[in-house]
Amino acid sequence: MLRLSGVHTFYGRIEALRGVDLTVEEGEIVTLIGANGAGKSTLLMTICGNPRARRGEVRFEGHDITQMPTHDIVKLGIAQSPEGRRIFPRMSVIENLKMGAQNFGLAHFDEDLDRIFRLFPILKDRQSQRGGTLSGGQQQMLAIARALMSRPRLLLLDEPSLGLAPLVVKQIFETIREINQRQRVTVLLVEQNAYHALRLAHRGYVLVNGRISMSGSGAELLANPEVRAAYLEGGHV
Amino acid sequence: MEYFTQQLINGLTLGSIYGLIAIGYTMVYGIVGMINFAHGEIYMIGAFIGIITFSLLGAVGITWVPLAILLVLIVSMFFTAVHGWAVERIAYRPLRGSFRLAPLISAIGMSIALQNYVQIIQGAKIKPMQPVVRGNIPLMEANGFQVNISYLQIIIIVLTIALMAIFSLIIARTALGRSQRACEQDRTMASLLGVNVDRTISLTFVMGAALAAVAGVMVTMYYGVIDFFIGFLAGLKAFTAAVLGGIGSLPGAMLGGMLIGLIEAFWSAYFSIEYKDVAVFGILVVVLIFLPTGLLGKPEVEKV
Ligand SMILES: Nc1ncnc2c1ncn2[C@@H]1O[C@H](COP(=O)(O)OP(=O)(O)O)[C@@H](O)[C@H]1O
Ligand SMILES: [Mg+2]
């Protein structure tokens, strides 16, 4: 479904991705783990064309999207809940959700809203509250919800558990599983919370300094001593 | 009291015109974070297109005034919007992402270029126009002083209020307005949600220019003369109005415009007409000292 081949991405002269190969098949949950600064967020943003890959190729369902404008890439069925959540602070919860839907057609809006409110009941209570005044956990749910409003086939999630209480983290991960199983949305999940992510995912990749250093099934990576040492026991949350 | 009421009417008329221009400054500032110093010239171009269209309509024999005004407004809004769009494409879009002062310098250059462009194709002489709408409604009379509101003043004020209401609704309720606000708050995120950011910015320039065109047409009818230089002072005052109201805020631009118009009218009436511009800018300075974000500027307290 998604294939990155030999992708290099730069910020000015800093090379953040140094030849990344990665694939995601339809229906999977794939996780990408790695330390802070490894290039995980850059990889998700490169898929969406901002920043753009300087070398290599990004393909989605047969389309070469490497040079496509961001707003066209997402219309192929890719949605991202980006690093830092990026909720529109001066828009209400409802307006944030409308932003998620409006460029993909508002025909299913009410139906999708019901579905989202069943997934995240707290958002229903906060409908008219401004995004900037929500708590971190609520903003995270809103960011995922907003991404789902476009009915994506591929959902890119950047550290959805960051800064959240353990109970909320659990809820978010359950929701991801539900989205994947019930709504058949393929998920590429970036996490520092490697334990939860690898348990959830079908497959995983480990990113070190802009390169993929390991890949395998979630269970394999969980059992791998190097992964355990670096991401599970080394104090990384 | 009668004198006061008369100045109030004059001030609101003037304020309507400043308000219409100020919206363009504030919307563009909101979405791209720059002052479009060529916006005063866009208004001037709107006035010229208006005057040209009036004489063309006269030549083809369309003389029924309401129809003529409507056609002039539509034609001027359209062609002025094309100019606004072109300014953004030529002078600002290529500089997006470069250092902060670059678009500002480009804006000043654009402003001079547009003045010269009109001066060359239309001449440097002032252009007069026959009054299109005549007549007053006397409102009250006392001590030999009569308070009048002219039909034209009514048209200007009512049209302004209607346009402001329509624009507020567009910004608040429509998909386009939401996209504009989204680009204002987080352009990258907007593009991740499928917003064509370049197109949204273009449309913002187009909308601002269309409103400035209305102001230009109204001024032409109100004063009966225009020249290629009217954009400078009007633009500066409308910019002042936008800053006074809180740059980036749509209701702020409307309020700021009205206030500037009123200050100017009352200062001319009660103090001295020579110093009316000084008064306008003086009050701006005072307001900014005590309220740096303007009257309705948004407080920047948000956790993101
Ligand atoms: N906007 C930027 N400008 C310059 N360098 C950046 C920018 N964003 C990220 N980087 C650099 O790129 C590298 C990868 O960052 P990032 O993708 O955010 O990593 P991760 O998400 O894995 O923590 C880091 O060295 C970071 O400093
Ligand atoms: Mg990151």
Coordinates of C-alpha atoms and ligand atoms in Angstrom, one line a residue:
Chain A
M1 CA 0.0 0.0 0.0
L2 CA 2.8 2.4 1.0
R3 CA 6.4 2.0 0.0
L4 CA 9.4 4.2 0.7
S5 CA 12.5 3.3 -1.2
G6 CA 15.9 4.9 -0.5
V7 CA 14.3 8.1 0.9
H8 CA 16.7 10.9 1.9
T9 CA 15.2 14.0 3.6
F10 CA 17.1 17.1 4.6
Y11 CA 16.5 20.2 6.7
G12 CA 18.9 22.6 5.0
R13 CA 22.1 20.7 5.2
I14 CA 21.1 18.4 8.0
E15 CA 20.3 15.0 6.7
A16 CA 17.4 13.7 8.8
L17 CA 16.6 10.5 6.7
R18 CA 19.5 8.7 5.2
G19 CA 18.1 6.2 2.8
V20 CA 15.0 4.7 4.3
D21 CA 13.2 1.7 2.9
L22 CA 9.8 0.9 4.5
T23 CA 6.6 -0.8 3.4
V24 CA 3.1 -0.9 4.9
E25 CA 0.6 -3.4 3.6
E26 CA -3.1 -2.9 3.6
G27 CA -4.8 -3.8 6.9
E28 CA -1.6 -3.7 8.9
I29 CA -0.6 -1.8 12.0
V30 CA 3.1 -1.0 11.5
T31 CA 5.1 0.8 14.2
L32 CA 8.2 2.8 13.9
I33 CA 10.2 3.1 17.0
G34 CA 13.4 5.0 17.8
A35 CA 15.0 7.5 20.1
N36 CA 14.3 11.2 20.2
G37 CA 15.7 12.8 17.1
A38 CA 16.0 9.6 15.1
G39 CA 13.9 11.0 12.3
K40 CA 10.5 9.4 13.0
S41 CA 8.4 12.6 12.7
T42 CA 10.4 13.5 9.6
L43 CA 9.5 10.2 8.0
L44 CA 5.8 10.7 8.6
M45 CA 6.0 14.3 7.3
T46 CA 8.0 13.2 4.3
I47 CA 5.2 10.8 3.3
C48 CA 3.0 13.9 3.2
G49 CA 5.5 15.9 1.2
N50 CA 6.6 18.4 3.8
P51 CA 9.5 18.4 3.9
R52 CA 9.9 16.6 0.6
A53 CA 12.3 13.7 0.0
R54 CA 15.4 15.0 -1.8
R55 CA 16.2 11.5 -3.1
G56 CA 14.3 8.3 -3.2
E57 CA 10.7 7.5 -3.9
V58 CA 7.5 7.4 -2.0
R59 CA 4.6 5.4 -3.5
F60 CA 1.1 5.0 -2.3
E61 CA -1.2 2.5 -4.0
G62 CA 0.7 2.7 -7.2
H63 CA 0.9 6.5 -7.3
D64 CA 4.3 8.1 -7.1
I65 CA 3.6 10.8 -4.5
T66 CA 7.2 12.0 -4.0
Q67 CA 6.7 15.3 -5.7
M68 CA 2.9 15.7 -5.2
P69 CA 1.6 18.8 -3.3
T70 CA 0.6 17.9 0.3
H71 CA -3.0 18.7 -0.2
D72 CA -3.2 16.3 -3.1
I73 CA -1.3 13.5 -1.3
V74 CA -3.8 13.5 1.6
K75 CA -6.7 13.3 -0.9
L76 CA -5.5 9.9 -2.0
G77 CA -6.6 8.7 1.4
I78 CA -3.7 9.4 3.9
A79 CA -4.4 11.3 7.1
Q80 CA -1.9 12.3 9.8
S81 CA -2.2 13.1 13.4
P82 CA 1.1 14.9 13.6
E83 CA 3.7 15.5 16.3
G84 CA 2.5 18.1 18.7
R85 CA -1.1 17.4 17.7
R86 CA -1.5 20.8 16.0
I87 CA -5.1 21.4 17.0
F88 CA -6.4 24.7 15.7
P89 CA -6.4 26.6 19.0
R90 CA -8.9 29.2 18.1
M91 CA -11.4 26.8 16.6
S92 CA -14.0 24.8 18.5
V93 CA -13.8 21.1 18.7
I94 CA -16.6 20.8 16.0
E95 CA -14.8 23.2 13.7
N96 CA -11.5 21.2 14.1
L97 CA -13.5 18.1 13.1
K98 CA -15.0 20.0 10.1
M99 CA -11.6 20.9 9.0
G100 CA -10.8 17.2 9.0
A101 CA -13.7 16.5 6.7
Q102 CA -14.4 19.4 4.5
N103 CA -11.9 18.9 1.8
F104 CA -13.0 15.3 1.4
G105 CA -16.7 16.1 1.2
L106 CA -19.1 16.9 4.0
A107 CA -21.7 14.4 2.8
H108 CA -21.0 11.9 5.6
F109 CA -20.2 14.5 8.2
D110 CA -23.1 13.8 10.6
E111 CA -22.7 10.0 10.3
D112 CA -18.9 10.2 10.9
L113 CA -19.4 12.6 13.8
D114 CA -21.6 10.1 15.5
R115 CA -19.0 7.4 15.0
I116 CA -16.3 9.7 16.4
F117 CA -18.3 10.7 19.4
R118 CA -18.9 7.0 20.2
L119 CA -15.1 6.5 20.0
F120 CA -14.3 9.6 22.0
P121 CA -17.4 10.5 24.2
I122 CA -15.4 13.3 25.9
L123 CA -15.3 15.2 22.6
K124 CA -19.1 15.2 22.4
D125 CA -19.2 17.0 25.8
R126 CA -16.6 19.5 24.6
Q127 CA -18.0 20.2 21.2
S128 CA -18.1 24.0 21.4
Q129 CA -14.9 24.4 23.5
R130 CA -12.0 26.0 21.8
G131 CA -9.2 23.6 20.8
G132 CA -6.5 25.6 22.6
T133 CA -8.2 25.1 26.0
L134 CA -8.5 21.3 25.9
S135 CA -6.2 19.2 28.0
G136 CA -3.4 17.3 26.4
G137 CA -5.3 14.0 26.4
Q138 CA -8.4 15.6 24.9
Q139 CA -6.3 17.3 22.2
Q140 CA -4.7 14.0 21.3
M141 CA -8.1 12.4 20.9
L142 CA -9.2 15.4 18.8
A143 CA -6.2 15.1 16.6
I144 CA -6.9 11.4 15.9
A145 CA -10.6 12.1 15.5
R146 CA -9.9 14.9 13.1
A147 CA -7.6 12.6 11.0
L148 CA -10.4 10.0 10.9
M149 CA -13.0 12.5 9.6
S150 CA -11.5 12.3 6.2
R151 CA -12.2 8.5 6.1
P152 CA -8.5 7.7 5.4
R153 CA -7.3 4.3 4.3
L154 CA -3.9 5.0 5.8
L155 CA -3.6 6.7 9.2
L156 CA -0.2 8.1 10.3
L157 CA 0.0 8.6 14.1
D158 CA 2.9 10.5 15.6
E159 CA 3.4 9.6 19.2
P160 CA -0.2 9.6 20.3
S161 CA 0.8 8.6 23.8
L162 CA 3.1 11.4 24.4
G163 CA 2.6 13.2 27.7
L164 CA -0.6 11.3 28.6
A165 CA -1.5 9.5 31.8
P166 CA -1.2 5.7 31.6
L167 CA -4.9 5.1 31.7
V168 CA -5.4 7.5 28.7
V169 CA -2.6 5.8 26.9
K170 CA -4.3 2.5 27.3
Q171 CA -7.5 3.9 26.0
I172 CA -5.8 5.4 22.9
F173 CA -4.0 2.2 22.1
E174 CA -7.3 0.3 22.3
T175 CA -8.9 2.8 20.1
I176 CA -6.1 2.4 17.5
R177 CA -6.7 -1.4 17.5
E178 CA -10.4 -0.8 17.1
I179 CA -10.0 1.6 14.2
N180 CA -7.7 -0.9 12.5
Q181 CA -10.0 -3.9 13.0
R182 CA -13.5 -2.5 12.7
Q183 CA -12.9 0.3 10.2
R184 CA -10.2 -1.5 8.3
V185 CA -7.9 1.5 8.5
T186 CA -4.2 0.8 7.9
V187 CA -2.0 2.4 10.6
L188 CA 1.6 3.6 10.6
L189 CA 2.3 4.3 14.3
V190 CA 5.3 6.3 15.5
E191 CA 6.0 5.7 19.2
Q192 CA 8.7 6.1 21.8
N193 CA 6.4 4.0 24.0
A194 CA 7.9 0.9 22.4
Y195 CA 6.4 -1.7 24.6
H196 CA 2.8 -0.8 23.9
A197 CA 3.5 -0.1 20.3
L198 CA 5.2 -3.4 19.5
R199 CA 2.5 -5.4 21.3
L200 CA -0.1 -3.7 19.2
A201 CA 1.6 -3.8 15.9
H202 CA 1.8 -6.6 13.3
R203 CA 5.2 -5.4 12.3
G204 CA 7.8 -2.9 13.4
Y205 CA 10.8 -0.9 12.3
V206 CA 13.5 0.6 14.4
L207 CA 14.9 3.9 13.2
V208 CA 18.4 5.0 14.3
N209 CA 19.9 8.3 13.1
G210 CA 17.8 8.4 10.0
R211 CA 18.4 4.7 9.0
I212 CA 16.3 1.6 9.5
S213 CA 18.4 -0.6 11.8
M214 CA 16.0 -3.5 12.3
S215 CA 12.6 -4.7 11.3
G216 CA 10.4 -7.7 12.0
S217 CA 7.1 -8.7 13.6
G218 CA 6.1 -7.0 16.7
A219 CA 6.7 -10.1 18.8
E220 CA 10.2 -10.6 17.2
L221 CA 11.2 -7.1 18.0
L222 CA 9.8 -7.3 21.5
A223 CA 12.0 -10.4 22.1
N224 CA 15.1 -9.0 20.5
P225 CA 17.7 -8.3 23.2
E226 CA 19.1 -5.2 21.4
V227 CA 15.6 -3.7 21.2
R228 CA 14.9 -4.6 24.8
A229 CA 18.2 -2.9 25.9
A230 CA 17.7 0.2 23.9
Y231 CA 14.0 0.9 24.0
L232 CA 12.4 -1.2 26.7
E233 CA 14.8 -1.3 29.7
G234 CA 17.1 1.6 29.0
G235 CA 14.8 4.0 30.7
H236 CA 13.0 5.1 27.4
V237 CA 9.4 5.7 28.1
Chain B
M1 CA -26.3 69.1 18.9
E2 CA -27.3 69.5 15.2
Y3 CA -23.8 70.2 14.2
F4 CA -22.7 67.1 16.2
T5 CA -25.2 64.9 14.5
Q6 CA -24.1 66.1 11.1
Q7 CA -20.5 65.3 11.9
L8 CA -21.6 61.9 13.1
I9 CA -23.2 61.2 9.8
N10 CA -20.2 62.4 7.9
G11 CA -17.8 60.5 10.1
L12 CA -19.7 57.2 9.7
T13 CA -19.6 57.7 5.9
L14 CA -15.9 58.2 5.9
G15 CA -15.5 55.4 8.4
S16 CA -17.3 53.0 6.2
I17 CA -14.8 53.6 3.4
Y18 CA -11.8 53.2 5.8
G19 CA -13.4 50.1 7.2
L20 CA -13.9 48.4 3.8
I21 CA -10.2 49.0 3.0
A22 CA -9.0 48.0 6.4
I23 CA -10.6 44.5 6.1
G24 CA -8.1 43.8 3.3
Y25 CA -5.1 44.7 5.4
T26 CA -6.3 42.7 8.4
M27 CA -7.3 39.6 6.4
V28 CA -4.0 39.5 4.6
Y29 CA -2.0 40.1 7.7
G30 CA -3.9 37.3 9.5
I31 CA -3.2 34.7 6.8
V32 CA 0.3 35.6 5.7
G33 CA 1.6 37.8 8.5
M34 CA 2.6 40.7 6.3
I35 CA 1.3 44.2 5.7
N36 CA 0.3 44.5 2.1
F37 CA 1.4 48.1 1.5
A38 CA 0.1 47.9 -2.1
H39 CA -3.5 47.6 -0.8
G40 CA -4.0 51.4 -0.9
E41 CA -3.2 51.3 -4.6
I42 CA -5.6 48.4 -5.1
Y43 CA -8.3 50.7 -3.7
M44 CA -7.1 53.5 -6.0
I45 CA -7.4 51.1 -9.0
G46 CA -10.9 50.2 -7.9
A47 CA -11.8 53.9 -8.0
F48 CA -10.3 54.2 -11.5
I49 CA -12.0 51.1 -12.9
G50 CA -15.2 52.5 -11.3
I51 CA -14.9 55.9 -13.1
I52 CA -14.0 54.3 -16.4
T53 CA -17.0 51.9 -16.1
F54 CA -19.3 54.8 -15.3
S55 CA -18.3 56.6 -18.5
L56 CA -18.6 53.4 -20.6
L57 CA -22.1 52.8 -19.3
G58 CA -22.9 56.4 -20.1
A59 CA -21.6 55.9 -23.6
V60 CA -23.8 52.8 -24.2
G61 CA -26.8 54.6 -22.7
I62 CA -27.3 52.7 -19.4
T63 CA -28.3 55.7 -17.3
W64 CA -30.8 54.2 -14.8
V65 CA -28.8 55.0 -11.6
P66 CA -29.4 51.9 -9.5
L67 CA -28.5 49.6 -12.4
A68 CA -25.5 51.7 -13.3
I69 CA -24.1 51.6 -9.7
L70 CA -24.7 47.9 -9.5
L71 CA -22.9 47.2 -12.8
V72 CA -20.0 49.5 -11.8
L73 CA -19.6 47.8 -8.5
I74 CA -19.6 44.4 -10.1
V75 CA -17.1 45.3 -12.8
S76 CA -14.8 47.2 -10.5
M77 CA -14.9 44.4 -7.9
F78 CA -14.0 41.9 -10.5
F79 CA -11.2 43.7 -12.2
T80 CA -9.8 45.1 -9.0
A81 CA -9.8 41.5 -7.6
V82 CA -7.8 40.4 -10.6
H83 CA -5.2 43.1 -9.7
G84 CA -5.1 42.0 -6.1
W85 CA -4.7 38.4 -7.2
A86 CA -1.9 39.4 -9.6
V87 CA 0.0 41.4 -6.9
E88 CA 0.1 38.3 -4.7
R89 CA 1.2 36.1 -7.5
I90 CA 3.9 38.4 -8.7
A91 CA 5.2 40.2 -5.6
Y92 CA 4.6 38.0 -2.6
R93 CA 4.2 34.3 -3.5
P94 CA 7.7 33.9 -4.9
L95 CA 9.1 35.4 -1.7
R96 CA 7.1 33.1 0.6
G97 CA 9.6 31.5 3.0
S98 CA 12.3 34.0 2.5
F99 CA 13.4 36.5 5.2
R100 CA 10.8 38.5 6.9
L101 CA 11.6 41.9 5.4
A102 CA 11.5 40.7 1.8
P103 CA 7.8 40.8 1.2
L104 CA 7.6 44.2 3.0
I105 CA 10.1 45.6 0.6
S106 CA 8.4 44.0 -2.3
A107 CA 5.1 45.5 -1.1
I108 CA 6.5 49.0 -1.1
G109 CA 7.9 48.4 -4.6
M110 CA 4.5 47.1 -5.7
S111 CA 2.8 50.1 -4.3
I112 CA 5.0 52.5 -6.3
A113 CA 4.8 50.3 -9.4
L114 CA 1.0 50.4 -9.3
Q115 CA 0.9 54.2 -8.9
N116 CA 3.1 54.6 -11.9
Y117 CA 1.1 52.1 -13.9
V118 CA -2.1 54.1 -13.3
Q119 CA -0.3 57.4 -13.9
I120 CA 1.0 56.2 -17.2
I121 CA -2.2 54.7 -18.6
Q122 CA -4.6 57.2 -17.1
G123 CA -2.5 60.4 -16.8
A124 CA -1.5 62.3 -13.8
K125 CA -4.3 64.8 -13.8
I126 CA -7.2 64.5 -11.4
K127 CA -10.2 62.8 -12.9
P128 CA -13.6 64.4 -12.2
M129 CA -16.9 62.7 -12.3
Q130 CA -20.5 64.1 -12.5
P131 CA -22.5 63.4 -9.4
V132 CA -24.5 60.2 -9.9
V133 CA -26.7 60.3 -6.9
R134 CA -28.1 63.7 -5.8
G135 CA -30.3 64.7 -3.0
N136 CA -30.6 64.8 0.7
I137 CA -33.0 63.9 3.4
P138 CA -33.3 66.7 6.0
L139 CA -33.3 65.1 9.4
M140 CA -33.7 68.0 11.8
E141 CA -33.4 71.7 11.9
A142 CA -32.6 74.1 14.7
N143 CA -31.0 77.5 15.2
G144 CA -30.8 77.9 11.4
F145 CA -28.7 74.8 11.1
Q146 CA -30.1 71.9 9.1
V147 CA -28.9 68.3 9.5
N148 CA -28.9 66.3 6.3
I149 CA -28.1 62.8 5.3
S150 CA -27.6 62.4 1.6
Y151 CA -28.9 59.5 -0.4
L152 CA -25.3 58.7 -1.3
Q153 CA -24.3 58.6 2.4
I154 CA -27.2 56.2 3.1
I155 CA -26.0 54.0 0.2
I156 CA -22.4 54.0 1.5
I157 CA -23.3 53.2 5.0
V158 CA -25.9 50.5 4.2
L159 CA -23.8 48.9 1.6
T160 CA -20.8 48.8 4.0
I161 CA -22.9 47.2 6.8
A162 CA -24.3 44.6 4.4
L163 CA -20.9 43.7 3.0
M164 CA -19.3 43.5 6.4
A165 CA -22.2 41.2 7.5
I166 CA -21.7 39.0 4.5
F167 CA -17.9 38.8 4.9
S168 CA -18.2 38.0 8.6
L169 CA -20.6 35.2 7.7
I170 CA -18.2 33.8 5.1
I171 CA -15.3 33.8 7.5
A172 CA -17.3 32.3 10.4
R173 CA -19.5 29.8 8.6
T174 CA -18.3 28.6 5.3
A175 CA -15.7 26.0 4.3
L176 CA -13.6 28.8 2.7
G177 CA -13.7 30.9 5.8
R178 CA -12.7 27.9 8.0
S179 CA -9.8 27.2 5.6
Q180 CA -8.7 30.8 5.9
R181 CA -8.7 30.7 9.6
A182 CA -7.0 27.3 9.6
C183 CA -4.2 28.7 7.4
E184 CA -4.0 31.6 9.8
Q185 CA -3.5 29.4 12.8
D186 CA -1.4 26.6 11.3
R187 CA -0.6 26.5 7.6
T188 CA 1.2 23.1 7.7
M189 CA -1.7 21.5 9.5
A190 CA -4.2 23.0 7.1
S191 CA -2.3 21.5 4.1
L192 CA -2.3 18.1 5.9
L193 CA -6.1 18.3 6.0
G194 CA -6.3 18.9 2.2
V195 CA -6.4 22.7 2.2
N196 CA -4.7 24.2 -0.9
V197 CA -2.8 26.9 1.0
D198 CA -1.7 28.9 -2.0
R199 CA -5.2 29.1 -3.4
T200 CA -6.6 30.1 0.0
I201 CA -4.1 32.9 0.3
S202 CA -5.0 34.0 -3.3
L203 CA -8.6 34.1 -2.4
T204 CA -7.9 36.2 0.6
F205 CA -6.2 38.8 -1.5
V206 CA -9.1 38.6 -4.0
M207 CA -11.7 39.2 -1.2
G208 CA -9.8 42.1 0.3
A209 CA -9.3 43.7 -3.2
A210 CA -13.0 43.4 -4.0
L211 CA -14.0 45.2 -0.8
A212 CA -11.4 47.9 -1.5
A213 CA -13.0 48.3 -5.0
V214 CA -16.3 49.0 -3.4
A215 CA -14.6 51.7 -1.2
G216 CA -13.0 53.1 -4.3
V217 CA -16.2 53.4 -6.2
M218 CA -18.0 54.9 -3.3
V219 CA -15.2 57.5 -2.8
T220 CA -15.4 58.4 -6.5
M221 CA -19.1 59.1 -6.2
Y222 CA -18.7 60.9 -2.9
Y223 CA -15.9 63.3 -3.7
G224 CA -16.3 63.4 -7.5
V225 CA -12.6 63.5 -8.1
I226 CA -9.8 61.0 -8.0
D227 CA -6.2 60.8 -9.0
F228 CA -3.5 58.2 -9.0
F229 CA -2.2 59.2 -5.6
I230 CA -5.4 58.8 -3.5
G231 CA -4.3 55.3 -2.4
F232 CA -1.5 56.5 -0.3
L233 CA -3.3 58.5 2.4
A234 CA -6.4 56.4 2.3
G235 CA -4.3 53.2 2.5
L236 CA -2.3 54.6 5.4
K237 CA -5.5 55.6 7.3
A238 CA -7.1 52.2 6.6
F239 CA -4.0 50.5 7.8
T240 CA -4.1 52.7 10.9
A241 CA -7.7 51.6 11.4
A242 CA -6.7 47.9 11.1
V243 CA -4.0 48.4 13.7
L244 CA -6.3 50.4 16.0
G245 CA -8.9 47.7 15.9
G246 CA -6.3 45.0 16.4
I247 CA -4.5 43.8 13.2
G248 CA -5.8 40.3 12.2
S249 CA -9.2 40.9 13.7
L250 CA -12.1 41.3 11.3
P251 CA -14.5 43.1 13.7
G252 CA -11.5 45.1 14.8
A253 CA -10.9 46.4 11.2
M254 CA -14.6 47.5 11.0
L255 CA -14.6 49.2 14.3
G256 CA -11.2 50.8 13.7
G257 CA -12.4 52.1 10.3
M258 CA -15.5 53.7 11.9
L259 CA -13.5 55.2 14.7
I260 CA -10.9 56.7 12.3
G261 CA -13.7 58.2 10.2
L262 CA -15.4 59.7 13.3
I263 CA -12.2 61.1 14.7
E264 CA -11.4 62.7 11.4
A265 CA -14.8 64.2 11.0
F266 CA -15.0 65.5 14.5
W267 CA -11.5 66.8 14.6
S268 CA -12.0 68.7 11.4
A269 CA -15.3 70.1 12.7
Y270 CA -14.3 71.2 16.2
F271 CA -10.5 71.7 16.1
S272 CA -8.7 72.3 12.8
I273 CA -9.1 70.7 9.5
E274 CA -5.4 71.1 8.7
Y275 CA -4.4 68.8 11.6
K276 CA -7.0 66.1 11.0
D277 CA -4.4 63.6 9.7
V278 CA -2.1 64.3 12.6
A279 CA -5.0 63.7 15.0
V280 CA -5.7 60.3 13.4
F281 CA -2.2 59.1 13.7
G282 CA -1.7 60.7 17.1
I283 CA -4.6 58.8 18.5
L284 CA -3.2 55.6 17.0
V285 CA 0.0 56.2 18.9
V286 CA -1.8 56.7 22.2
V287 CA -3.9 53.6 21.7
L288 CA -0.9 51.5 20.9
I289 CA 0.9 52.6 24.0
F290 CA -1.9 51.5 26.2
L291 CA -3.3 48.6 24.1
P292 CA -0.5 47.2 22.0
T293 CA -2.8 44.6 20.4
G294 CA -5.4 47.2 19.4
L295 CA -8.9 47.4 20.6
L296 CA -10.1 43.9 19.6
G297 CA -6.7 42.2 19.1
K298 CA -6.6 38.6 20.1
P299 CA -5.0 37.9 23.4
E300 CA -2.1 35.5 22.9
V301 CA -2.9 33.2 25.8
E302 CA -3.4 29.8 24.5
K303 CA -1.8 26.5 25.3
V304 CA -0.9 24.6 22.2
Ligands
LIG1 N1 12.3 21.9 11.3 C1 13.5 21.4 11.4 N2 14.6 22.1 11.1 C2 15.8 21.6 11.3 N3 16.1 20.4 11.8 C3 15.0 19.6 12.1 C4 13.7 20.1 12.0 N4 12.9 19.1 12.4 C5 13.7 18.1 12.9 N5 15.0 18.4 12.7 C6 16.1 17.5 13.0 O1 15.9 16.3 12.3 C7 16.3 15.2 13.1 C8 15.1 14.3 13.2 O2 14.0 14.9 13.9 P1 12.6 14.2 14.1 O3 12.1 13.7 12.8 O4 11.8 15.2 14.8 O5 12.9 13.1 15.1 P2 12.0 12.2 16.0 O6 10.6 12.4 15.6 O7 12.4 10.8 15.8 O8 12.2 12.6 17.4 C9 16.7 15.8 14.4 O9 18.1 15.8 14.4 C10 16.1 17.1 14.4 O10 16.9 18.0 15.2
MG2 MG 9.0 13.3 16.7

